[in-house]
Tab-separated table of C-alpha atoms in Angstrom:
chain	number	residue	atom	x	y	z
A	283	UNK	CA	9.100	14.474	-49.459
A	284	UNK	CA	8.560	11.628	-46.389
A	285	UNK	CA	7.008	9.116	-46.779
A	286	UNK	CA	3.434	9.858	-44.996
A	287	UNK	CA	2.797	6.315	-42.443
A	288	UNK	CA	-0.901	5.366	-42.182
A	289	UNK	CA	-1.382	5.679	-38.266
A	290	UNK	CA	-4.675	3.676	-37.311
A	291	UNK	CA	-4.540	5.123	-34.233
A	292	UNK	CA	-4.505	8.775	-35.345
A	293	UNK	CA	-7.549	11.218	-35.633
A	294	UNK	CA	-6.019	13.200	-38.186
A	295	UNK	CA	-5.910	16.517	-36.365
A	296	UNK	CA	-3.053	16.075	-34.432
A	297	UNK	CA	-4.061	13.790	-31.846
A	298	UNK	CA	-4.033	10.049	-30.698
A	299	UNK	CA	-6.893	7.981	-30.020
A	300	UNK	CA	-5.681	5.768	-27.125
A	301	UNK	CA	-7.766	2.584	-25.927
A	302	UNK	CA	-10.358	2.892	-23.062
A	303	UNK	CA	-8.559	3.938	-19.758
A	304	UNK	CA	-9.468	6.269	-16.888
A	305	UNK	CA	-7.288	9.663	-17.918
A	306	UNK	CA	-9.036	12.163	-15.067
A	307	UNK	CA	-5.626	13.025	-13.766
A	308	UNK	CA	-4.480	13.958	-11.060
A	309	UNK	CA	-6.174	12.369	-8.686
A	310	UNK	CA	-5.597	12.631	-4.618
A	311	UNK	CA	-2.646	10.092	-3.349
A	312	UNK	CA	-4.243	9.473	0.264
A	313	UNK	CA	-3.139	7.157	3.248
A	314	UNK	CA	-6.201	4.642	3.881
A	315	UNK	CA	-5.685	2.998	7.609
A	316	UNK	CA	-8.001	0.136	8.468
A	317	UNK	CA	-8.110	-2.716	11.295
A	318	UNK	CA	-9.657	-5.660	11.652
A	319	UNK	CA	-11.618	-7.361	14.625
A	320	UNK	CA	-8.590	-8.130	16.790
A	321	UNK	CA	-6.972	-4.631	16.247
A	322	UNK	CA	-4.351	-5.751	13.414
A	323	UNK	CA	-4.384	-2.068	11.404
A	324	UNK	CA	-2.565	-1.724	8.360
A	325	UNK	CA	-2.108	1.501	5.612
A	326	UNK	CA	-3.110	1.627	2.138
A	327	UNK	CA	-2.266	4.043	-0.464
A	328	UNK	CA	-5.581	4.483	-2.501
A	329	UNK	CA	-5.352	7.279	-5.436
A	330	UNK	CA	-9.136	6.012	-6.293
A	331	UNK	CA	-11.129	8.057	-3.821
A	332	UNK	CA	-12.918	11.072	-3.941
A	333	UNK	CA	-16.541	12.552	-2.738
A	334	UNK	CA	-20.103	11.115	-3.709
A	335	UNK	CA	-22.705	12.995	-1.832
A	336	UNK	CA	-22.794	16.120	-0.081
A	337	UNK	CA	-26.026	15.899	2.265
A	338	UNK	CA	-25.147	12.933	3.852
A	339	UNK	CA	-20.994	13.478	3.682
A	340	UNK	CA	-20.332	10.317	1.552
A	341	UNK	CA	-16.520	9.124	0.409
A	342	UNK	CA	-15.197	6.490	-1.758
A	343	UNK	CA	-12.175	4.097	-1.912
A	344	UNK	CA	-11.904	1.763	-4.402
A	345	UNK	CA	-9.475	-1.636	-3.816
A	346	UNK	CA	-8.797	-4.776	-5.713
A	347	UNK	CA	-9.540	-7.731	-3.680
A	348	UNK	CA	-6.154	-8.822	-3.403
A	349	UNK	CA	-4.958	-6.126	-1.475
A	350	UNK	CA	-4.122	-7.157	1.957
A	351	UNK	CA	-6.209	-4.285	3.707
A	352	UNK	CA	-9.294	-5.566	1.535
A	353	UNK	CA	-10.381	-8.231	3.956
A	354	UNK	CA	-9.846	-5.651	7.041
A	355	UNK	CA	-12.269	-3.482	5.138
A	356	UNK	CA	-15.099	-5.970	4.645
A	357	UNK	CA	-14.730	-7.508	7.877
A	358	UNK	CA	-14.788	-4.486	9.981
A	359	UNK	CA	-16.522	-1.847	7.302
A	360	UNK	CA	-14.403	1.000	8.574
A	361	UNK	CA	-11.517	2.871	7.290
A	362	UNK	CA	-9.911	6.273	7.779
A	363	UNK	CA	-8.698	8.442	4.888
A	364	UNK	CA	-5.810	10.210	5.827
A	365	UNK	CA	-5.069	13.359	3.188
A	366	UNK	CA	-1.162	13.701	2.438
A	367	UNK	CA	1.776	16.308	2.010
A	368	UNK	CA	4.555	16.731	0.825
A	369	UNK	CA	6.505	15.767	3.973
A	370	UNK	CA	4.746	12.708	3.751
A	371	UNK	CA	5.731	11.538	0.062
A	372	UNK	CA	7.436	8.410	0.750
A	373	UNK	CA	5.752	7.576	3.116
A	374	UNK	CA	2.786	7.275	0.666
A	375	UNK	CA	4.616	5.783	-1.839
A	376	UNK	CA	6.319	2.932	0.769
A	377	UNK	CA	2.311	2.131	1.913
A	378	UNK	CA	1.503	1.970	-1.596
A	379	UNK	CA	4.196	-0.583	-2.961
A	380	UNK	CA	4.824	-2.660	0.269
A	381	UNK	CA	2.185	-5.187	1.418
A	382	UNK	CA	1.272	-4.940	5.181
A	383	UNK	CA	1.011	-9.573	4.894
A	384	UNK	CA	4.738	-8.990	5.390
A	385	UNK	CA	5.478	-5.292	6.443
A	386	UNK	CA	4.795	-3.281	9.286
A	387	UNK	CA	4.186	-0.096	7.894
A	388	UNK	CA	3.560	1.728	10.793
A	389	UNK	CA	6.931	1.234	12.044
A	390	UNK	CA	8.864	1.491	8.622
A	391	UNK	CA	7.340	4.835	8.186
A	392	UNK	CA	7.784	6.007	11.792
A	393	UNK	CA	4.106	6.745	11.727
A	394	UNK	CA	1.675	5.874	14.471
A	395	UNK	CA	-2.309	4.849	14.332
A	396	UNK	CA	-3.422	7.381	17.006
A	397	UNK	CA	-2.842	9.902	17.241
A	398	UNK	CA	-2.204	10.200	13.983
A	399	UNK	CA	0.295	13.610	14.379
A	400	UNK	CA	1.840	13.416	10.911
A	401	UNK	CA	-1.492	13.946	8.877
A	402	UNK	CA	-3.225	17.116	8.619
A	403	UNK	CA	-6.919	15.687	8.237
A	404	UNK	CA	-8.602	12.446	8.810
A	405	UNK	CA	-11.920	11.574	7.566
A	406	UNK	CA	-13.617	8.634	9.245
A	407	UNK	CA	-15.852	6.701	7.094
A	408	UNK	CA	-18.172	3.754	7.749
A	409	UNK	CA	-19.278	1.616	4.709
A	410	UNK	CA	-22.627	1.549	3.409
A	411	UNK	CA	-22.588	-0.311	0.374
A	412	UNK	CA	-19.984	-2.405	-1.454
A	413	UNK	CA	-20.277	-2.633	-5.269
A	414	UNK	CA	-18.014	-5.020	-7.388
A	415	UNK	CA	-16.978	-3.514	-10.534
A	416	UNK	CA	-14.349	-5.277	-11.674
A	417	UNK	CA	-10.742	-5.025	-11.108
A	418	UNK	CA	-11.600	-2.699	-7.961
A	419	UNK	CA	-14.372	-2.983	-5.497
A	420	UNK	CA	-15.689	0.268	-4.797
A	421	UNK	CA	-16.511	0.711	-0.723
A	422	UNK	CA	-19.532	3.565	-0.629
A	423	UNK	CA	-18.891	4.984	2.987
A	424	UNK	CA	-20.725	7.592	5.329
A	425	UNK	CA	-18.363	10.214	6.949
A	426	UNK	CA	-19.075	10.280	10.681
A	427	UNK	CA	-16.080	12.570	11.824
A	428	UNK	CA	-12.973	14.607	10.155
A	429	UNK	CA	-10.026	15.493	12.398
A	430	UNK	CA	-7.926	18.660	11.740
A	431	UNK	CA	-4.857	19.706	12.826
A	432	UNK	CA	-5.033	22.912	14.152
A	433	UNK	CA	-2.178	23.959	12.478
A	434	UNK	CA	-3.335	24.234	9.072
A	435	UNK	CA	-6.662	26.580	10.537
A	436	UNK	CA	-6.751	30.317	10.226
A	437	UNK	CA	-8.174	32.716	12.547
A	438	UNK	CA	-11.195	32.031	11.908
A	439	UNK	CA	-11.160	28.426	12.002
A	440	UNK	CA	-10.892	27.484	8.301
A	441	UNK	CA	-8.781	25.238	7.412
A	442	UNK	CA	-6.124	26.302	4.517
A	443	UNK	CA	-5.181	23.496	2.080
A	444	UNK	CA	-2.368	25.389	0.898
A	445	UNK	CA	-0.463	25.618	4.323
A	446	UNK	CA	-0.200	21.768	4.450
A	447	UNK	CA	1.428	21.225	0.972
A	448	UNK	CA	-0.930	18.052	0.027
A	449	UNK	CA	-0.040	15.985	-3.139
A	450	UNK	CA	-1.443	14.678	-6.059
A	451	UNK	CA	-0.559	11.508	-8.344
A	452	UNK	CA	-0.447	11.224	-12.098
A	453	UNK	CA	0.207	8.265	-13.955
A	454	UNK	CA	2.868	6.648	-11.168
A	455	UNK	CA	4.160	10.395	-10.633
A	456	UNK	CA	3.539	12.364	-7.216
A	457	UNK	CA	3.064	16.423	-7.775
A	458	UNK	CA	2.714	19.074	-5.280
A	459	UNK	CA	0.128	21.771	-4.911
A	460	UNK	CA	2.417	25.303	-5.319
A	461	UNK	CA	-0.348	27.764	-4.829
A	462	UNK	CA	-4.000	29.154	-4.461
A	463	UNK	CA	-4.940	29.958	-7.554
A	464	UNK	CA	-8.638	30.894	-7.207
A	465	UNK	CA	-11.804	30.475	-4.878
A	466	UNK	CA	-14.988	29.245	-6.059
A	467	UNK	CA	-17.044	31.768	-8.286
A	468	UNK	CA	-13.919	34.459	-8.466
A	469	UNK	CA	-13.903	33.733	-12.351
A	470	UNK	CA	-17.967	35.644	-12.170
A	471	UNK	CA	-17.776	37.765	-8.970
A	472	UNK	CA	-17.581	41.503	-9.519
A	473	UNK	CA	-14.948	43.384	-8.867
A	474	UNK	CA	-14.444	45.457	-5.862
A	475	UNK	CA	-13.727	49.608	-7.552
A	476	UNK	CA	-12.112	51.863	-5.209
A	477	UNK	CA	-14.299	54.700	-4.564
A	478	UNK	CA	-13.431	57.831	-6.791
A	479	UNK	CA	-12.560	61.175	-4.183
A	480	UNK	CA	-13.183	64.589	-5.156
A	481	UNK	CA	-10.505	65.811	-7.578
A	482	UNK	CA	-8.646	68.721	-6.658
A	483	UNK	CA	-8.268	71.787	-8.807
């Protein structure tokens, strides 16, 4: 027989109870451009974003103070969230580990501010409200316009997520999105029976 360990932090049903942390993974890895006054832009990967509010379009980003883009954000309370793919991977890594006080990202990552031709959407936001949580400041913004590439639209002008390979992030790990796997309210909606024809005899 082992020796059975007294684990504080188990539950006793084979699971762990971990201290307080945010665990709603994954979460969208997105390119966040802002300027300031003069013009000075700079990128920012955020993976704390997401929507608020429906009726009126409302987006967040939250960013700690120290981040160099911070002050660009509060000065000019505008910023652009730029979804990401695949193809753009390192790219939103490199924005997310270098610091624009001493790297030009634009020209590192071969992207440029307008037109923005590497990104499939942009969502242009103008802040609100700014609320100080804590380690992040979370910037409450309006959406005033969203740019598409009109490659990733079908025929009947919807655009399909799954054509531009976007990415998500978990716990310092980037994952792809492979496939559709449902649309909202297939799990309920009836399905479609062929109609039965006359049998012959």
């Amino acid at each position: 027989m082992r020796e059975k360990k007294d684990n504080k932090n188990s539950t006793g049903n084979g699971r762990m109870l971990w201290k307080p942390g945010n665990m709603v993974y994954p979460v969208p890895a997105v390119m966040v451009t802002a300027a300031d006054r003069e013009g000075k832009s700079n990128i920012i990967t955020i993976a704390w974003t997401g929507t608020v509010c429906t009726n009126p379009p409302m987006a967040y980003i939250s960013v700690r103070p120290e981040r160099y883009s911070y002050g660009m954000l509060k000065e000019t309370g505008e910023f652009v969230i730029n979804l990401t793919t695949e193809k753009l991977v390192r790219a939103t890594d490199y924005c997310g580990v270098k610091s624009g006080r001493d790297t030009d990202k634009w020209k590192e990552t071969g992207l440029t501010p307008i037109p923005a031709q590497e990104v499939n959407v942009n969502i242009e936001c103008r802040v609100s409200e700014i609320r100080e949580l804590g380690s992040h400041h979370m910037f409450l913004a309006r959406v005033v316009a969203v740019d598409v590439d009109e490659a990733y639209l079908n025929e009947q002008g919807r655009f399909e997520l799954q054509k531009a390979a976007p990415i998500v992030y978990s716990h310092g790990e980037y994952y792809g999105l492979s496939s559709l796997l449902g649309t909202f309210g297939y799990s309920v909606r009836k399905k479609t029976v062929p109609a039965r024809g006359n049998k012959k005899r």
